[in-house]
PDB file of C-alpha atoms in Angstrom:
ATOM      1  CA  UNK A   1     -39.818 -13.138  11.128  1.00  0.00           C
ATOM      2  CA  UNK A   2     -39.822 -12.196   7.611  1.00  0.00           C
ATOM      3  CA  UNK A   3     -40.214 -15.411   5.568  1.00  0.00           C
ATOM      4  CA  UNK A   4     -37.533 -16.230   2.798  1.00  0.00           C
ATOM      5  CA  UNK A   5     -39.247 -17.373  -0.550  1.00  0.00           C
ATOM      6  CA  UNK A   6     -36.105 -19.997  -1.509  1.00  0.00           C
ATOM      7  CA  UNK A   7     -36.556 -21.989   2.284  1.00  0.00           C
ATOM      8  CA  UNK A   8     -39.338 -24.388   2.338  1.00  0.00           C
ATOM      9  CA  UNK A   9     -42.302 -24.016   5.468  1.00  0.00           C
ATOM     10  CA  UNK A  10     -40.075 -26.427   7.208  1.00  0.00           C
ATOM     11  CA  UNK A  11     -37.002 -24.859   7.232  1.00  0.00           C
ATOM     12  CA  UNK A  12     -38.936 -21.330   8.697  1.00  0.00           C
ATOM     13  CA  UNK A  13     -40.675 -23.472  11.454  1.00  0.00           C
ATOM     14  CA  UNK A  14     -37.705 -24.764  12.773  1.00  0.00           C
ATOM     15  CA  UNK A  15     -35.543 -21.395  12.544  1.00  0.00           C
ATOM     16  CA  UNK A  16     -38.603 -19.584  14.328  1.00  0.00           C
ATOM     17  CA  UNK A  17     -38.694 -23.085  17.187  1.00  0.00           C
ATOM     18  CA  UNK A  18     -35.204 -22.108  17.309  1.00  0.00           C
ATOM     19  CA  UNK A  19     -34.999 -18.483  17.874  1.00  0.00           C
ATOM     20  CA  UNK A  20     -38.273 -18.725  20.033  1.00  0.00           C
ATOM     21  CA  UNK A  21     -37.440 -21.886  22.451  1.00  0.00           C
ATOM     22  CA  UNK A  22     -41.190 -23.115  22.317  1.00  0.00           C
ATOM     23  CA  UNK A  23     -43.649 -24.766  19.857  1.00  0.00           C
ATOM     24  CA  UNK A  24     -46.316 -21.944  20.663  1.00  0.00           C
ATOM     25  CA  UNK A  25     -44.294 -18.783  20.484  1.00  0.00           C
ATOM     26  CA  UNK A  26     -43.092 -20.039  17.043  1.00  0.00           C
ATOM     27  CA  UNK A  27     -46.901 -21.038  16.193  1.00  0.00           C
ATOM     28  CA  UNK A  28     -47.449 -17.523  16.637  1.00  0.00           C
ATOM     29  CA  UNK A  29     -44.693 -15.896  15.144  1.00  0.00           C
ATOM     30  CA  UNK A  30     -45.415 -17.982  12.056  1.00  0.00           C
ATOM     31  CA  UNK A  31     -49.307 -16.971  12.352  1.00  0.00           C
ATOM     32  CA  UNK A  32     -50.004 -21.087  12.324  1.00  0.00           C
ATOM     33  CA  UNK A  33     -51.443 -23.110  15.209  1.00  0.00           C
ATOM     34  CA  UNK A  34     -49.262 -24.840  17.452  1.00  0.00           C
ATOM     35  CA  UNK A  35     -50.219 -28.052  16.209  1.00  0.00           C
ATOM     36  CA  UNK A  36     -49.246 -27.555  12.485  1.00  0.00           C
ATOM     37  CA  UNK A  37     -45.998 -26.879  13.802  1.00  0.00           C
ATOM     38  CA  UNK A  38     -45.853 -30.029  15.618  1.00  0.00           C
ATOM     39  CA  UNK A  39     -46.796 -31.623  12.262  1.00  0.00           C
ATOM     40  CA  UNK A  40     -44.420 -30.342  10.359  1.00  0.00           C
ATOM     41  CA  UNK A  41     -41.585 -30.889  12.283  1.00  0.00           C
ATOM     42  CA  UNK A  42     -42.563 -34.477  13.405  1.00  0.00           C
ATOM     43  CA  UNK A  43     -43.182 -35.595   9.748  1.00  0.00           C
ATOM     44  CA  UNK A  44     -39.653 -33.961   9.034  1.00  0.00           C
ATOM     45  CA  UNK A  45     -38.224 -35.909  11.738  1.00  0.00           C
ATOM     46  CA  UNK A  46     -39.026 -39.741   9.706  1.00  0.00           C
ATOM     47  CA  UNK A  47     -38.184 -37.839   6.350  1.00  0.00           C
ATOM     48  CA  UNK A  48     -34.598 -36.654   8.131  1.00  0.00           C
ATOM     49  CA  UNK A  49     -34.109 -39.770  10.094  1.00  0.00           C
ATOM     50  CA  UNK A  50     -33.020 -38.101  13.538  1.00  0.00           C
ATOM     51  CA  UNK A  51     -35.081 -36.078  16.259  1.00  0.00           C
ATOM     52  CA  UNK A  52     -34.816 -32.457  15.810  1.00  0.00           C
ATOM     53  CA  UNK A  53     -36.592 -31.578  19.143  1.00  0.00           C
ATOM     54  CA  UNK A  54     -36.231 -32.512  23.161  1.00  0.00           C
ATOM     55  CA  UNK A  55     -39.395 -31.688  24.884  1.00  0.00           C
ATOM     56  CA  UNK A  56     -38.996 -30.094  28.366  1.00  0.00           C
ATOM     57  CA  UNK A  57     -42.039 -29.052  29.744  1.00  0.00           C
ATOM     58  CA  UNK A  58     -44.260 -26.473  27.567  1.00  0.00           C
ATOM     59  CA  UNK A  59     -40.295 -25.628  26.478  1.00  0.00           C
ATOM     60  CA  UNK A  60     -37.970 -27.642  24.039  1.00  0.00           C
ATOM     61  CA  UNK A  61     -34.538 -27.872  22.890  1.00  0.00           C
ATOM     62  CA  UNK A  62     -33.151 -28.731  19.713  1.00  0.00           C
ATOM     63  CA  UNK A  63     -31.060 -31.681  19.680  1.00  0.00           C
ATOM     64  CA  UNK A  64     -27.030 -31.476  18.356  1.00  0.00           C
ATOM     65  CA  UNK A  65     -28.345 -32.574  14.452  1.00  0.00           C
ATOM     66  CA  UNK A  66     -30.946 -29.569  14.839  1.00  0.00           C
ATOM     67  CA  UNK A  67     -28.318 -27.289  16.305  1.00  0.00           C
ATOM     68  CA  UNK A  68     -26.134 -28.124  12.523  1.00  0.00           C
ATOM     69  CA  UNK A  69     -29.189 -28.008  10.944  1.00  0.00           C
ATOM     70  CA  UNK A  70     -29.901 -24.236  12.500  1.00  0.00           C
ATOM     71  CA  UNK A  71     -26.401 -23.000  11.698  1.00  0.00           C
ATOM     72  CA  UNK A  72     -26.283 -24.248   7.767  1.00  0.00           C
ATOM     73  CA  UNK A  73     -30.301 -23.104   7.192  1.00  0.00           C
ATOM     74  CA  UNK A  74     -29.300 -19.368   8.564  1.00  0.00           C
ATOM     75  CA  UNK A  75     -26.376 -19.673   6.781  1.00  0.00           C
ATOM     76  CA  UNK A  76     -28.563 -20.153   3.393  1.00  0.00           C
ATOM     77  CA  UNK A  77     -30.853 -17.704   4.503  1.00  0.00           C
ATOM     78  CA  UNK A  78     -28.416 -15.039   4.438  1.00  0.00           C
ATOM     79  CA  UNK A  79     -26.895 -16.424   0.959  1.00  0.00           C
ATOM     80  CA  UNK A  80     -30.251 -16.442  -0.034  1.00  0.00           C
ATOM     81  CA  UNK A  81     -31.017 -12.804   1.102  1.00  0.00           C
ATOM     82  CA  UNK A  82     -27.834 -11.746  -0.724  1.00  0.00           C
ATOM     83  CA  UNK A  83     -28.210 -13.250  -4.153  1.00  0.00           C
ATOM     84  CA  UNK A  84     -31.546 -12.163  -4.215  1.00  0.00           C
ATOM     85  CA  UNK A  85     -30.390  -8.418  -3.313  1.00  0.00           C
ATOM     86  CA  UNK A  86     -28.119  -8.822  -6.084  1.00  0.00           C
ATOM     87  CA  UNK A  87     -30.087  -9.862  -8.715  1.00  0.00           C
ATOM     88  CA  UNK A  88     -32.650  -7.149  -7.651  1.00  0.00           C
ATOM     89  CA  UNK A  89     -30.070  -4.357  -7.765  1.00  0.00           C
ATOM     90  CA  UNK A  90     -27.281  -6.091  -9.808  1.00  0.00           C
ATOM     91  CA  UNK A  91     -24.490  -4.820  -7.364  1.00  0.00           C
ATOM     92  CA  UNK A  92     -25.462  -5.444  -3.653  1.00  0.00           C
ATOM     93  CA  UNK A  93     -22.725  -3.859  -1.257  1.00  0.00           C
ATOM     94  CA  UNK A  94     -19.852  -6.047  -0.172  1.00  0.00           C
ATOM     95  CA  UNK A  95     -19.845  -6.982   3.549  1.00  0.00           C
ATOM     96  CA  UNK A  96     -15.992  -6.775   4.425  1.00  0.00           C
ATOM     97  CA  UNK A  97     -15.017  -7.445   7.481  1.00  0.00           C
ATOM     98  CA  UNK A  98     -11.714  -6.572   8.670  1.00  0.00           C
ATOM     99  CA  UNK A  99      -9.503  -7.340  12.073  1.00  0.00           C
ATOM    100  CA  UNK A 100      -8.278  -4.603  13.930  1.00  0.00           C
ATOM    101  CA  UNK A 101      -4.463  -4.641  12.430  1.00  0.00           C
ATOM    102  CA  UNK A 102      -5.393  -4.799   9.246  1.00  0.00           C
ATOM    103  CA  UNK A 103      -7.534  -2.247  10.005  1.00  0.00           C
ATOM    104  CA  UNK A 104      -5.327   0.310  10.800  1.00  0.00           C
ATOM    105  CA  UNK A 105      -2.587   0.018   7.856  1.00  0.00           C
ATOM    106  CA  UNK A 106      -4.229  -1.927   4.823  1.00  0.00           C
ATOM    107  CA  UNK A 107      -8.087  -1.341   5.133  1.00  0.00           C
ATOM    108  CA  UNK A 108      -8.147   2.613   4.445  1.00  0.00           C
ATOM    109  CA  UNK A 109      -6.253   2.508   1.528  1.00  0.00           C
ATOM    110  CA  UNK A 110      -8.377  -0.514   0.218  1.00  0.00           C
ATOM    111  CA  UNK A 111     -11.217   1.121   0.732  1.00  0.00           C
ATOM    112  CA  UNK A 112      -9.982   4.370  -0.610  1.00  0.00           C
ATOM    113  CA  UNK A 113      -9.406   2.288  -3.999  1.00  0.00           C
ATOM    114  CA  UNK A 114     -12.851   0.791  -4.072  1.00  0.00           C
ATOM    115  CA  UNK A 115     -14.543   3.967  -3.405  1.00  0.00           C
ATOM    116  CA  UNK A 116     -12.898   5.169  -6.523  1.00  0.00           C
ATOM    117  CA  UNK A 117     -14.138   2.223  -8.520  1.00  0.00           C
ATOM    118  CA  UNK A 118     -17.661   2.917  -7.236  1.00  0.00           C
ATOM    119  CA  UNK A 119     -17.821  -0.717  -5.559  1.00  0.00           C
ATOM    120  CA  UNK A 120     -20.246   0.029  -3.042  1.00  0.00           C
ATOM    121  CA  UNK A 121     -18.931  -2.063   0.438  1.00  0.00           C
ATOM    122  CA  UNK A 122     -19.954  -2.188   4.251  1.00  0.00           C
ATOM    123  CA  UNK A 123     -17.389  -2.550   6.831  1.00  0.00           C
ATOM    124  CA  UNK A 124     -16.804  -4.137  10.166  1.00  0.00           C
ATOM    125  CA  UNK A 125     -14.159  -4.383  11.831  1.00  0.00           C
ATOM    126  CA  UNK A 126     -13.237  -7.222  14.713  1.00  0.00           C
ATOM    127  CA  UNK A 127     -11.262  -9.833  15.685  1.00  0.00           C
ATOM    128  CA  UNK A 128     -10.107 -12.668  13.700  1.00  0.00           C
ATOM    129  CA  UNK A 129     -11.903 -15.701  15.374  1.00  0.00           C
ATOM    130  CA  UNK A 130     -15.318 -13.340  15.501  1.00  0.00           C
ATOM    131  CA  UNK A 131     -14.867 -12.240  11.544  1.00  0.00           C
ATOM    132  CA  UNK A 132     -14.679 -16.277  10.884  1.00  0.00           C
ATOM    133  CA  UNK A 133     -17.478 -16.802  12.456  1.00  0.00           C
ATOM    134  CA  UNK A 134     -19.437 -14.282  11.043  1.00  0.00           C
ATOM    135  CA  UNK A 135     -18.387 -15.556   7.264  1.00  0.00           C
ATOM    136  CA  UNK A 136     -19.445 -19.359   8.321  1.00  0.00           C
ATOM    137  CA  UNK A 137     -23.280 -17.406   9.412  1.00  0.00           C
ATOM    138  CA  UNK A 138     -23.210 -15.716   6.236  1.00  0.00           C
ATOM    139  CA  UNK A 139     -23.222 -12.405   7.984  1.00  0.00           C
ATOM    140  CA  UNK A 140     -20.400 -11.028   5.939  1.00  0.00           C
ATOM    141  CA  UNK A 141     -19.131 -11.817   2.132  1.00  0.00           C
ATOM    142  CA  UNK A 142     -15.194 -11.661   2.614  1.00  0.00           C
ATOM    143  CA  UNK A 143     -12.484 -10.347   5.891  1.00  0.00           C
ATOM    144  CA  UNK A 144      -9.085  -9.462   5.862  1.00  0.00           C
ATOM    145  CA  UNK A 145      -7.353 -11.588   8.680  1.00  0.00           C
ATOM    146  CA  UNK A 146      -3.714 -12.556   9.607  1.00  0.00           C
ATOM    147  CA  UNK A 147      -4.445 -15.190  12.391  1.00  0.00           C
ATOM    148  CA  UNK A 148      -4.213 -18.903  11.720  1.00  0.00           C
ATOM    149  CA  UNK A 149      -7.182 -20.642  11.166  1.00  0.00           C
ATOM    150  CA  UNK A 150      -8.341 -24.329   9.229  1.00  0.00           C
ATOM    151  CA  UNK A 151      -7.878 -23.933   5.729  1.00  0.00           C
ATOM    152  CA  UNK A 152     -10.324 -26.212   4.870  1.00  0.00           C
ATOM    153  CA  UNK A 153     -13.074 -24.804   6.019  1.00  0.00           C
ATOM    154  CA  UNK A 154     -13.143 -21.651   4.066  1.00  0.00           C
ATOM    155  CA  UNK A 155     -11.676 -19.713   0.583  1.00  0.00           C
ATOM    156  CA  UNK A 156      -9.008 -17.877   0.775  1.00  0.00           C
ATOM    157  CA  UNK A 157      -6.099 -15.994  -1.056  1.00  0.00           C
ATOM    158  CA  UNK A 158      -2.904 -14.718   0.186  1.00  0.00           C
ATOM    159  CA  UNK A 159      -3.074 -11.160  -0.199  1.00  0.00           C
ATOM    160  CA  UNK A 160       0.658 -10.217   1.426  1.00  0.00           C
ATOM    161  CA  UNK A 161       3.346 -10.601   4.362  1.00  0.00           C
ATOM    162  CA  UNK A 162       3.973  -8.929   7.182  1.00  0.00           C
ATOM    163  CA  UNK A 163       6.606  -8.389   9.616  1.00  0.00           C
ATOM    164  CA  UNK A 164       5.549  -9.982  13.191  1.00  0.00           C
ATOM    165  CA  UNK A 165       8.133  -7.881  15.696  1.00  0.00           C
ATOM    166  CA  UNK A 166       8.894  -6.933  19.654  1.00  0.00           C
ATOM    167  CA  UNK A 167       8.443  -2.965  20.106  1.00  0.00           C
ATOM    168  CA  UNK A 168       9.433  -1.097  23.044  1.00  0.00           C
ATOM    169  CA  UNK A 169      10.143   2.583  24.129  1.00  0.00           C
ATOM    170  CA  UNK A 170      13.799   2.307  24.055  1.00  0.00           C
ATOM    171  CA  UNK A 171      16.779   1.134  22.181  1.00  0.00           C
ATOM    172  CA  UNK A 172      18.745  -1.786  22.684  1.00  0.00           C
ATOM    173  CA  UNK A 173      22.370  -2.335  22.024  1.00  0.00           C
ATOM    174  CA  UNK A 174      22.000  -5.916  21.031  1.00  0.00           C
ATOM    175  CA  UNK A 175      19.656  -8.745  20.924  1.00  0.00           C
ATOM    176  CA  UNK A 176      18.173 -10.366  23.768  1.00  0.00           C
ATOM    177  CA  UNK A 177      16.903 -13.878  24.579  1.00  0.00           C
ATOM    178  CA  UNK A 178      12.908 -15.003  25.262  1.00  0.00           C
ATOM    179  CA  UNK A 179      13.743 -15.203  29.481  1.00  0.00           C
ATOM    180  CA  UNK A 180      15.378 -11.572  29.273  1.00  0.00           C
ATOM    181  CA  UNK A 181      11.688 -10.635  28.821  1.00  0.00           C
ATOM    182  CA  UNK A 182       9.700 -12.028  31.485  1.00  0.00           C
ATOM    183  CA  UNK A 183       9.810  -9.268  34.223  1.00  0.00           C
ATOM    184  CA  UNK A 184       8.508  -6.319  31.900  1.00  0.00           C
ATOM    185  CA  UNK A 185       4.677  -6.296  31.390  1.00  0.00           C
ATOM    186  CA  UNK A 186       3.608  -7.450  28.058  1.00  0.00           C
ATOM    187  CA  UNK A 187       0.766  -5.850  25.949  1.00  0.00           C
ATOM    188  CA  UNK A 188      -1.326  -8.239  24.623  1.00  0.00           C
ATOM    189  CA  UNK A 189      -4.676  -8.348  22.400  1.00  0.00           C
ATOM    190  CA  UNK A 190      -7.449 -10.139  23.596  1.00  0.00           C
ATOM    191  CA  UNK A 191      -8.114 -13.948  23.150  1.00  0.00           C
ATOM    192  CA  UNK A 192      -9.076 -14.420  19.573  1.00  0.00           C
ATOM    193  CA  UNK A 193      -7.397 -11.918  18.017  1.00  0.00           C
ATOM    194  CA  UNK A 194      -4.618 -13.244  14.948  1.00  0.00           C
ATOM    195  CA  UNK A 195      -1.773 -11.513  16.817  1.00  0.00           C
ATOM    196  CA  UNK A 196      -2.005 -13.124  19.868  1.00  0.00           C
ATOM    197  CA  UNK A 197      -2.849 -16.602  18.639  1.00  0.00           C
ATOM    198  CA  UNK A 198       0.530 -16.090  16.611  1.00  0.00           C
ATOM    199  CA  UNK A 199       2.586 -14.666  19.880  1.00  0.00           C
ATOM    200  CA  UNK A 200       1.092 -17.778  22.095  1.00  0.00           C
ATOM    201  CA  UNK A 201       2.082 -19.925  19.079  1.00  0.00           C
ATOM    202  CA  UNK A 202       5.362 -19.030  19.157  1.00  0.00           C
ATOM    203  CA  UNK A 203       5.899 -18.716  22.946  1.00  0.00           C
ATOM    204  CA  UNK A 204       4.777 -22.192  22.490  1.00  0.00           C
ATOM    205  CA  UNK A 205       7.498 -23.564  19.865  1.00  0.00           C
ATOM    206  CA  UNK A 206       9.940 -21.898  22.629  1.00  0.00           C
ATOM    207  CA  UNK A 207       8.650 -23.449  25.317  1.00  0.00           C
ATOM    208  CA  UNK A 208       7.226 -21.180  27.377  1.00  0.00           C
ATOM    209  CA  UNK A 209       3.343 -18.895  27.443  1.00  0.00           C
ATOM    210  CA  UNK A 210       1.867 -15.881  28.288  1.00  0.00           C
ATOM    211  CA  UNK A 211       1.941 -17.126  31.891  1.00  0.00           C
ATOM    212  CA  UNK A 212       6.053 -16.688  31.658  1.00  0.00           C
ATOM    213  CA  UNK A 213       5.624 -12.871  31.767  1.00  0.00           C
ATOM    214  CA  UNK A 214       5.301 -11.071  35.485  1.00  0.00           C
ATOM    215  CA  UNK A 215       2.180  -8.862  34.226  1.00  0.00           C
ATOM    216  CA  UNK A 216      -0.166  -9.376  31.125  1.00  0.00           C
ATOM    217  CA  UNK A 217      -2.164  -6.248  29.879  1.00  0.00           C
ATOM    218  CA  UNK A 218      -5.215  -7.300  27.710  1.00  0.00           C
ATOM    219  CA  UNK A 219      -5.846  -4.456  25.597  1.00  0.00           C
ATOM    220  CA  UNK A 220      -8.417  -4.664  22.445  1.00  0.00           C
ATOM    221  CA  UNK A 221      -7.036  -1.610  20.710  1.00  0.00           C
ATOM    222  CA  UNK A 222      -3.335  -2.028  18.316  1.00  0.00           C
ATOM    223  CA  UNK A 223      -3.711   1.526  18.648  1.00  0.00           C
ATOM    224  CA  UNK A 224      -4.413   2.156  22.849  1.00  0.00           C
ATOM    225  CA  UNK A 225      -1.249  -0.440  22.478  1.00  0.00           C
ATOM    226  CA  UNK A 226       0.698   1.867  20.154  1.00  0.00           C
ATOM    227  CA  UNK A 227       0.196   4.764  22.669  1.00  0.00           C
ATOM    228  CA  UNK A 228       1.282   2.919  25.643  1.00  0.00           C
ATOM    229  CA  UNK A 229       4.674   1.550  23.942  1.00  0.00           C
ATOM    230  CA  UNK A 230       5.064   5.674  23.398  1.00  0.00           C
ATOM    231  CA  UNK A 231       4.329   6.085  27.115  1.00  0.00           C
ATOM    232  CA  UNK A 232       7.327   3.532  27.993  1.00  0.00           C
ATOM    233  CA  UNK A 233       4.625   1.018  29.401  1.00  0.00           C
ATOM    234  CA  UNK A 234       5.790  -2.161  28.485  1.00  0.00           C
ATOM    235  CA  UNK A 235       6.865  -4.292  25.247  1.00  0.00           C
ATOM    236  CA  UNK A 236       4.406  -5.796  23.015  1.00  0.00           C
ATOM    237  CA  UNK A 237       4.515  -8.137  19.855  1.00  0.00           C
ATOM    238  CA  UNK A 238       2.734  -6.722  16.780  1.00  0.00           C
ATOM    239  CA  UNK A 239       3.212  -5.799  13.087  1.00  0.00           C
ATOM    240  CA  UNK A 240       5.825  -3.673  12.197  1.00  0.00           C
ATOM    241  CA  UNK A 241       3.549  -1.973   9.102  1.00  0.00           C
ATOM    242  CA  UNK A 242       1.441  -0.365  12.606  1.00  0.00           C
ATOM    243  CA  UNK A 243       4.706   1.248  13.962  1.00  0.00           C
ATOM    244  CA  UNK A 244       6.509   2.387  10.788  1.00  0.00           C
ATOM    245  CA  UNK A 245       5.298   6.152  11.712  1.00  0.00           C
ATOM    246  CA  UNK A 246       6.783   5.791  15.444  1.00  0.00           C
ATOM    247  CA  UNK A 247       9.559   4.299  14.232  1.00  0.00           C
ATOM    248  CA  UNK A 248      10.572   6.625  11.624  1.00  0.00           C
ATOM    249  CA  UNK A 249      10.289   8.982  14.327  1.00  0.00           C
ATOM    250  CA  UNK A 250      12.218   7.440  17.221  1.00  0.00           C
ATOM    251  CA  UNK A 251       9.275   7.165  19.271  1.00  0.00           C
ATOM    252  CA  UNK A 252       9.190   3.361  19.707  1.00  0.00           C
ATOM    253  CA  UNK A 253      12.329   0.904  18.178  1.00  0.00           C
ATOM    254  CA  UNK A 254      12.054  -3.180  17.435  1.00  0.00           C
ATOM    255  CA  UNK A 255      13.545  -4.782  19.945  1.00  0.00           C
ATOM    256  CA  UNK A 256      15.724  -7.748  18.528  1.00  0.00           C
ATOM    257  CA  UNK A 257      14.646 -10.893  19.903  1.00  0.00           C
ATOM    258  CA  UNK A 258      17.056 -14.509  20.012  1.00  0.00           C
ATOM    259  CA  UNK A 259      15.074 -16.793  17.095  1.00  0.00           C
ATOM    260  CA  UNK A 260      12.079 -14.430  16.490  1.00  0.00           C
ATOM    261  CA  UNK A 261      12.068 -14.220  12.665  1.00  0.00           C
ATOM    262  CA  UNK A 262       8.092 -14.228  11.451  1.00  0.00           C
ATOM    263  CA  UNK A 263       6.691 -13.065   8.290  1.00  0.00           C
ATOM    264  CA  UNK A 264       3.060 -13.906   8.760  1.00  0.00           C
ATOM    265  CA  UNK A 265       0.805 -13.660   5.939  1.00  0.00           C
ATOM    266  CA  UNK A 266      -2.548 -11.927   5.750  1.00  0.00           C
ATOM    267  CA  UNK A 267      -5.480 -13.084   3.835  1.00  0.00           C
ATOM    268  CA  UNK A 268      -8.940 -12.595   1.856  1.00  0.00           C
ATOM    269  CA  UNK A 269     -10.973 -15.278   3.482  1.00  0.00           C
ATOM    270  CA  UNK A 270     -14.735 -15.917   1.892  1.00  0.00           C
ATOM    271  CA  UNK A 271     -16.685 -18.706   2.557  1.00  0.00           C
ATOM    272  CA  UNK A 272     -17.019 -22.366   0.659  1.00  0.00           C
ATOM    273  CA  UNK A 273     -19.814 -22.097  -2.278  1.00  0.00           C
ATOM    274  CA  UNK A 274     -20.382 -18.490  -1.894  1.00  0.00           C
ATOM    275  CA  UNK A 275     -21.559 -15.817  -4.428  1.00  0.00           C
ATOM    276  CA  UNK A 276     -18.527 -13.876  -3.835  1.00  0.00           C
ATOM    277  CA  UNK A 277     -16.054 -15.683  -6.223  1.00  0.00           C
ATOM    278  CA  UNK A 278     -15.430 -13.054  -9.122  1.00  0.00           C
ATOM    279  CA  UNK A 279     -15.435 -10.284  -6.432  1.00  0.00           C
ATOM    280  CA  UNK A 280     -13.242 -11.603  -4.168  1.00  0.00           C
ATOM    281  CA  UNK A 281     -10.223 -12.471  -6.798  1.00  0.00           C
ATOM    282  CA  UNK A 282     -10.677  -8.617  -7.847  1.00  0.00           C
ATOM    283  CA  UNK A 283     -10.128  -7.436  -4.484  1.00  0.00           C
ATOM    284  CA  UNK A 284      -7.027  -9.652  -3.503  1.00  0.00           C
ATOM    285  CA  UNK A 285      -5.398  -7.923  -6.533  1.00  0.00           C
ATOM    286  CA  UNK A 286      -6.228  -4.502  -4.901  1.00  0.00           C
ATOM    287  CA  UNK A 287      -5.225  -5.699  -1.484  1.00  0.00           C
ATOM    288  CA  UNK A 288      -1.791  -7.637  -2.879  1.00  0.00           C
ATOM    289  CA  UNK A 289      -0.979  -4.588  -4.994  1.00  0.00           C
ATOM    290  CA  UNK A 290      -1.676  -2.033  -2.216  1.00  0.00           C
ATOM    291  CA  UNK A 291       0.427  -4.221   0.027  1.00  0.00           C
ATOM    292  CA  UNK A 292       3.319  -4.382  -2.287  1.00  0.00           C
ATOM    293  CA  UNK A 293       3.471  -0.481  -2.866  1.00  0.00           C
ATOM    294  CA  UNK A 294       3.446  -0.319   0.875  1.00  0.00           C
ATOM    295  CA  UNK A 295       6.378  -2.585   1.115  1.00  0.00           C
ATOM    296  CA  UNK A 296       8.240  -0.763  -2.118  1.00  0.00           C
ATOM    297  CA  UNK A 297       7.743   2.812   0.195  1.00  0.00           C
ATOM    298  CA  UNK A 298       9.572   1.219   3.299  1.00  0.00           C
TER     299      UNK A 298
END
């Protein structure tokens, strides 16, 4: 485990107890004796005032406080590693991560426009609850999301709206109510993804779930989705900006739905106290403006 030079010895020794699950394997992975650990982290212990260790055996476990204290010490060490990188280089790439919807109207053209501006960036794409995570590690600098998550835990910027909409293979001659919907099999992403948390949010306000439907299809793909709806499998709930194409071309129509009117925002989420501040309020003006051209084209 490569040592960072802005964590102190006790911070390593209790990252490497925790990634090793025993006092000697993170002796040796430290190239200390197995005692010295035990020093450290004991004299830690009275300076912290709570155990950090549960002895099982020749294994241990860390205790809930160690657990926090784990998850904010990796989450400096990747800081750490990334303001270092970037005041060795000046410009470290940008880890943006992305969800899968945004992914497959807004993200291209964003990262068309930094490309042109030379802004080096890395991208991953996944669902919203995973991307969250992944910023609260420190494992990636900013995502694009549209699900609902706790404010308060993170920085974010509203970087457009977006049409929230029932799609099917065939018109409709007029609108139809929530129940009218149950016996066709519904499309779904899978648990954790922003669309679905706003569908089952809704459903909710109307009384009813997932569980109302005759058949649920978990699919991870808006676009394996897309092709189905083409298909005439099924209805599904999902942005209208990942349709426009098959709509323009009759392949798939909205399908108006009784007291469905949602305009969901998406966001730039980063996390509390990061380095990313000036960089992130220079691309939610690239993302806002991109997403208002988009709208102007419609």
């Amino acid at each position: 485990m490569q040592p960072d030079p802005l964590l102190d010895h006790r911070s390593e020794t209790l990252l490497a107890v925790s990634k090793t699950g025993s006092l000697t394997a993170a002796a040796k992975l430290l190239f200390v004796t197995q005692p010295a650990v035990s020093q450290q982290l004991n004299a830690w212990e009275k300076e912290l005032g709570f155990k950090l260790l549960d002895h099982q055996g020749k294994k241990v476990a860390l205790t809930p406080g160690a657990k926090r204290l784990v998850d904010y010490l990796t989450f400096l060490r990747n800081e750490n590693q990334k303001m270092l990188a970037e005041l060795k280089i000046q410009t470290a790439p940008l880890r943006l991560g992305s969800t899968l919807s945004i992914g497959s109207f807004l993200l291209p053209q964003v990262l068309a426009k930094m490309i042109e501006q030379d802004w080096p960036v890395t991208t991953q794409i996944g669902n919203t609850q995973t991307l969250l995570s992944q910023i609260q590690r420190g494992e990636l600098d900013a995502a694009l999301v549209e699900g609902d998550f706790d404010h308060r835990h993170f920085v974010w910027e509203t970087i457009g709206q977006e049409k929230f909409a029932l799609f099917g293979s065939h018109q409709l001659k007029a609108a139809v109510n929530l129940e009218n919907l149950f016996d066709y099999p519904l499309l779904v992403r899978e648990p954790g993804s922003g669309t679905r948390q706003i569908l089952e949010k809704w459903l909710q306000g109307h009384g009813s779930s997932l569980t109302d439907f005759k058949q649920i299809i978990e699919i991870g793909s808006p676009n394996a989705i897309i092709e189905l709806l083409k298909d005439g499998v099924g209805i599904s709930f999902m942005y209208q900006a990942l349709v426009e194409d098959e709509l323009a071309a009759g392949q798939l129509f909205e399908w108006k739905l009784n007291g469905l009117a949602i305009e969901h925002a998406l966001y730039l989420v980063t996390a509390q106290n990061s380095f990313f501040k000036n960089q992130r309020h220079q691309l939610a003006r690239i993302c806002r403006q991109l997403n208002e051209s988009n709208l102007a084209d419609r």
